[in-house]
Short mmCIF file of C-alpha atoms in Angstrom, two decimals:
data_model
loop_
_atom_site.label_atom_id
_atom_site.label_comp_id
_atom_site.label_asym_id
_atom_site.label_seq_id
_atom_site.Cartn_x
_atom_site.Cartn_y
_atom_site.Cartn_z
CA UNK A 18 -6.19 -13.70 42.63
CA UNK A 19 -5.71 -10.32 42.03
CA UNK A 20 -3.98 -10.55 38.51
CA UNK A 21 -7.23 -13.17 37.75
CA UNK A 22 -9.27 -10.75 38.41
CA UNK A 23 -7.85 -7.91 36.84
CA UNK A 24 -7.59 -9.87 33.19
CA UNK A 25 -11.16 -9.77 32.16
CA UNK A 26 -11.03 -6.02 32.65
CA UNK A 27 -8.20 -5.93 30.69
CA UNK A 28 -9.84 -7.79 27.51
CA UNK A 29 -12.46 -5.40 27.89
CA UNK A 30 -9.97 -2.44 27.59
CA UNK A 31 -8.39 -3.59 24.60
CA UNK A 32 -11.28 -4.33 22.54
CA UNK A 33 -12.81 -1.39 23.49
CA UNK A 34 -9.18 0.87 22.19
CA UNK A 35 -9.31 -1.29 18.88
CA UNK A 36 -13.04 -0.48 18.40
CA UNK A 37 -11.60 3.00 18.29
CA UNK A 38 -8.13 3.14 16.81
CA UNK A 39 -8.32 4.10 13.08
CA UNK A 40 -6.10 4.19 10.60
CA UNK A 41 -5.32 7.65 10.62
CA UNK A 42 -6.42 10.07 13.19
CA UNK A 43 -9.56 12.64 12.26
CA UNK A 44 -9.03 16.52 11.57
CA UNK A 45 -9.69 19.07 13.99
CA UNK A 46 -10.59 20.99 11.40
CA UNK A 47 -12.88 21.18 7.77
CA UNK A 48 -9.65 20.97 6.10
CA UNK A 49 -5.89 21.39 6.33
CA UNK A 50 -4.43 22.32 2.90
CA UNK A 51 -0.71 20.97 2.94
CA UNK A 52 1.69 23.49 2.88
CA UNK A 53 3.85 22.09 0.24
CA UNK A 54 6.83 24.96 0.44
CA UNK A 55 7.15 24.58 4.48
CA UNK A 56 10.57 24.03 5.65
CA UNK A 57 11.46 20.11 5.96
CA UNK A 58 14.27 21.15 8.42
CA UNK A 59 11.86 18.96 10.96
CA UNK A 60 9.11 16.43 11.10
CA UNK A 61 5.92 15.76 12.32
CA UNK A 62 3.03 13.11 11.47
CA UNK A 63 1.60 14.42 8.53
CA UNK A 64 1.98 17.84 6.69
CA UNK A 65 1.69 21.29 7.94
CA UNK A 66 -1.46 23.20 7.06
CA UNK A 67 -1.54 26.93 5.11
CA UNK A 68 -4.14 29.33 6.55
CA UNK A 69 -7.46 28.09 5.78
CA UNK A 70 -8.16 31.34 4.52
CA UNK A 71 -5.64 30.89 1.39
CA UNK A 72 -7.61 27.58 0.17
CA UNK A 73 -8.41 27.40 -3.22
CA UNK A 74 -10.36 25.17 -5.02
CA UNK A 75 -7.58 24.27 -6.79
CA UNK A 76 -6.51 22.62 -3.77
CA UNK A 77 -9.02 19.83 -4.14
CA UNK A 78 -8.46 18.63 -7.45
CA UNK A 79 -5.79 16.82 -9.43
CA UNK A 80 -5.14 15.59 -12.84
CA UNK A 81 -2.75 13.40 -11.71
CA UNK A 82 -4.58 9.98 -12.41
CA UNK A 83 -5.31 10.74 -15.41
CA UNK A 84 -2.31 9.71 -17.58
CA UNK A 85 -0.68 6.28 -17.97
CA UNK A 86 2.38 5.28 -16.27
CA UNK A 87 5.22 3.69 -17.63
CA UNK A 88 5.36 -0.11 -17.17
CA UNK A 89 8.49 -1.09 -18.81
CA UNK A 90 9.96 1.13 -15.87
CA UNK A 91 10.47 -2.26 -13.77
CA UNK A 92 10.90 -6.02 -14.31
CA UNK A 93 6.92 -6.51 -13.27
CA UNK A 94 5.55 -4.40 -16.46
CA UNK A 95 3.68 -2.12 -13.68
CA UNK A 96 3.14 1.55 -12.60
CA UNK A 97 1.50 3.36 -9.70
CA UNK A 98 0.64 6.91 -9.61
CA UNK A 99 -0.77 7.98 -6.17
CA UNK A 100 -2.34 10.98 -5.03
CA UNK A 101 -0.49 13.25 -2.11
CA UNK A 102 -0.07 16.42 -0.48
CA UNK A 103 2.06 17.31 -3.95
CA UNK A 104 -0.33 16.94 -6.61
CA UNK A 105 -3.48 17.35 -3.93
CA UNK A 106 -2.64 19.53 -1.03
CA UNK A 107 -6.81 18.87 0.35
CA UNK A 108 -6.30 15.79 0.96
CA UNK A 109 -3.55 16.58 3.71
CA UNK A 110 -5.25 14.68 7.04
CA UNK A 111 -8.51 13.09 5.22
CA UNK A 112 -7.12 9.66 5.98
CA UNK A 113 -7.08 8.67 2.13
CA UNK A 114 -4.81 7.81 -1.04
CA UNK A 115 -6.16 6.91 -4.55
CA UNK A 116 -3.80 5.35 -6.77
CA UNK A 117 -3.87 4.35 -10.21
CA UNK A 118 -2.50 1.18 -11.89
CA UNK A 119 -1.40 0.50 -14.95
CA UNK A 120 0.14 -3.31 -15.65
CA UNK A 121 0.97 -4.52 -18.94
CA UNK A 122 -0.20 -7.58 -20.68
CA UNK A 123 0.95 -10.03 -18.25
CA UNK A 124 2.21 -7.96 -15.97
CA UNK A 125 2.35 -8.47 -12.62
CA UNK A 126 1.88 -6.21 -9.43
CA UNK A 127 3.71 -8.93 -7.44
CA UNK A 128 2.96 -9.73 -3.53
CA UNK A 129 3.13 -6.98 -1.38
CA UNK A 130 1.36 -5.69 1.66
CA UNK A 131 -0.01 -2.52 3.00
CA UNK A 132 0.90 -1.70 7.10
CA UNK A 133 -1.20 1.47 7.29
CA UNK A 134 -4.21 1.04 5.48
CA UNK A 135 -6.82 -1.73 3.73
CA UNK A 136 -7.24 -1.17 -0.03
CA UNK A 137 -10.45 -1.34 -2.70
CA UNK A 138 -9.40 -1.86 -6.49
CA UNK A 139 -11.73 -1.41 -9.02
CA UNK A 140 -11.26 -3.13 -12.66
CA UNK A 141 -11.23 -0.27 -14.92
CA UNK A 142 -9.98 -1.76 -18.22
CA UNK A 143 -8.57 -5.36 -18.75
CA UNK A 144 -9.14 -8.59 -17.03
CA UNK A 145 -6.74 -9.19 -13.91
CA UNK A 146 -6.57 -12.19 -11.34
CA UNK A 147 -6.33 -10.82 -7.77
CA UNK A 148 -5.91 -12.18 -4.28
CA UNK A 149 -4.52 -11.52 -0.98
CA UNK A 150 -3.40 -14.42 1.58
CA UNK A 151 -4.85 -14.55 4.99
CA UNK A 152 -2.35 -15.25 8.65
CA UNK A 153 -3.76 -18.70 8.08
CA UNK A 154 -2.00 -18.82 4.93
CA UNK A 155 -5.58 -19.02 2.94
CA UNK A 156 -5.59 -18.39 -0.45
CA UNK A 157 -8.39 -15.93 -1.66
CA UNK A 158 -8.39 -15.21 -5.32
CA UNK A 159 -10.93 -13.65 -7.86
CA UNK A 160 -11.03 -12.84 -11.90
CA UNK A 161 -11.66 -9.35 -12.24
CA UNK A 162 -13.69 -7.66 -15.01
CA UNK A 163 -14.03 -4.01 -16.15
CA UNK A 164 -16.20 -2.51 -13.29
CA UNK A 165 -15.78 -5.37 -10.38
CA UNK A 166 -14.31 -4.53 -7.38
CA UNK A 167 -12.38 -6.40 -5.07
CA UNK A 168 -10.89 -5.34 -1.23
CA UNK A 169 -7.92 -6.02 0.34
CA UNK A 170 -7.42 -6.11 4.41
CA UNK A 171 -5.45 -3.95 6.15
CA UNK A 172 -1.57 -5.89 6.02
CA UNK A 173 -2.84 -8.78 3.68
CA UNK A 174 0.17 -9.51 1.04
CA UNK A 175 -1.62 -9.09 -2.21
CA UNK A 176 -1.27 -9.38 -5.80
CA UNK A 177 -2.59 -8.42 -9.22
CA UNK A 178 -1.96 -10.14 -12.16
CA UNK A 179 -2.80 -9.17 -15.65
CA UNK A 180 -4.02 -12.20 -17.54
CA UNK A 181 -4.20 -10.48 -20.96
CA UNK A 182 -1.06 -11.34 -23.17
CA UNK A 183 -1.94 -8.71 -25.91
CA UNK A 184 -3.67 -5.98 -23.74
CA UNK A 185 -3.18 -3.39 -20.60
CA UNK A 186 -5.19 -3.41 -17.57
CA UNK A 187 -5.92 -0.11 -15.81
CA UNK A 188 -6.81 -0.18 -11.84
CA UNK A 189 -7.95 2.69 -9.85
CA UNK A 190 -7.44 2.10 -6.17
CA UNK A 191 -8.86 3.53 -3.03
CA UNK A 192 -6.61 3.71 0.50
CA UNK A 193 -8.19 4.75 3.83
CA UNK A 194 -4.35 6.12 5.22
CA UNK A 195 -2.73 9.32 3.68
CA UNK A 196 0.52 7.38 4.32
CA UNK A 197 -0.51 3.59 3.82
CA UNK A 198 3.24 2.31 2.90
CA UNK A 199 4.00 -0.51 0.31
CA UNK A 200 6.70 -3.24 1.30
CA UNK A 201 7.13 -5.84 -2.03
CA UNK A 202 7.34 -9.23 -0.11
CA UNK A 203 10.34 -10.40 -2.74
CA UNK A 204 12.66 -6.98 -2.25
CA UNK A 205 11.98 -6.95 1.42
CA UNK A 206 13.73 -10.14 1.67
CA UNK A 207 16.49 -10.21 -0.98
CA UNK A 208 16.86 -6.21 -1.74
CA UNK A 209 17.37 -4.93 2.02
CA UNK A 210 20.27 -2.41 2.59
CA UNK A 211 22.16 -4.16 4.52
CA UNK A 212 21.97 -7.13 3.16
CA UNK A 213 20.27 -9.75 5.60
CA UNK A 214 22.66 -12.64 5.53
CA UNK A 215 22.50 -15.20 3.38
CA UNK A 216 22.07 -17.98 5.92
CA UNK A 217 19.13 -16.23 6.80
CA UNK A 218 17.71 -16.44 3.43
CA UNK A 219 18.90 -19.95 2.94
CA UNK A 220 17.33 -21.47 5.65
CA UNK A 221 13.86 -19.48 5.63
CA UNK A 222 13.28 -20.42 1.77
CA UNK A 223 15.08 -23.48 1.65
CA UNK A 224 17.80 -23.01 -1.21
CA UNK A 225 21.12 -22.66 -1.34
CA UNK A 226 23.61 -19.69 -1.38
CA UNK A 227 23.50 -19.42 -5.65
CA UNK A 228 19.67 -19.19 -5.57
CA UNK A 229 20.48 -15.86 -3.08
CA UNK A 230 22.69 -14.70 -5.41
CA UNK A 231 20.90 -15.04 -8.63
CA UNK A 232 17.70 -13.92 -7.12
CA UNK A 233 19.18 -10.63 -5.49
CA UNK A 234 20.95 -9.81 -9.09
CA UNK A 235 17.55 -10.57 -10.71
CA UNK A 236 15.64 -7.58 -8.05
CA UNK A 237 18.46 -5.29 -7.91
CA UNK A 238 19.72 -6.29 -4.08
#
């Protein structure tokens, strides 16, 4: 009886902690300019903060979005450039990244998923074909045009997928984690370090031992 009755107020207790856990926690402060020569001799969650009296304005801007990235850098024919506390210090505990894009004509950004954070990509230049499959394993998928938008949950695999075969797309991308991670769904299978055995592989996509191979010396595992 007692563990009956003690469930309900359980519920309660976890919906009530979700309501409030966020991505990443809030400042205590109006800003925390990362202190990008401290000492890396330990580690903490997040990056230490100058004196607030040193902040420049300097601090709070970056160029770094502004240039192109190299596709033919990977197989994929894409590049990311994110912000962080290197290229903008001010943005050290805001709870955001912006990233840019930039995926060649048919190019892919293949499936991958952010743990830390939900994402918002808006079309810049291009066309691209977007989607992101649910836990159900639901399919949602949309053309993208220069100036639509499109969101991505929090830990959703994803894709984008430039449907141009003469012509670059550009994305710019908005993050609500400082840290949000990346894990590509193909490399975390078949490029670990160590290598997950191959049985493992075998059985959970159904093909044989040479498909491992070929597919590990095709991403670099």
């Amino acid at each position: 009886m007692r563990t009956a009755s003690t469930l309900p107020k359980l519920f309660i207790a976890i919906a009530l902690l979700s309501g409030l856990v966020k991505p990443d926690p809030d400042p205590l402060q109006d800003y925390c300019i990362a202190d990008t020569k401290a000492s890396k001799a330990f580690f903490i969650n997040g990056v230490p903060c100058i004196d607030p009296q040193l902040a420049q304005v300097s601090h709070f801007t970056t160029s770094a979005l502004s240039k192109p990235g190299n596709t033919s850098a990977n197989p994929f024919g894409f590049s990311i450039t994110l912000t962080n506390t290197m290229n903008l210090p001010g943005f050290n505990t805001m709870g955001l990244t912006m990233a840019r894009a930039d995926i060649a004509a048919n190019g892919l950004v293949p499936l991958h998923s952010h743990p830390r954070a939900s994402e918002v990509a808006t079309l810049l230049k291009g066309a691209l074909l977007v989607g992101f499959i649910d836990t159900s394993n639901r399919l949602f998928t949309q053309l993208l045009r220069p100036g639509d938008s499109f969101v991505f949950p929090k830990g959703m695999i994803h894709f984008l997928y430039n449907l141009d075969s003469l012509a670059p797309a550009v994305v710019l991308a908005g993050l609500n984690s400082q840290n949000p991670g990346t894990q590509l769904t193909s490399t975390a299978a078949f490029a670990t370090n160590p290598r997950l055995p191959d049985e493992v592989l075998k059985k959970a996509f159904q093909i044989s031992g040479q498909d491992v191979a070929r597919i590990r010396r095709n991403l670099g595992g």
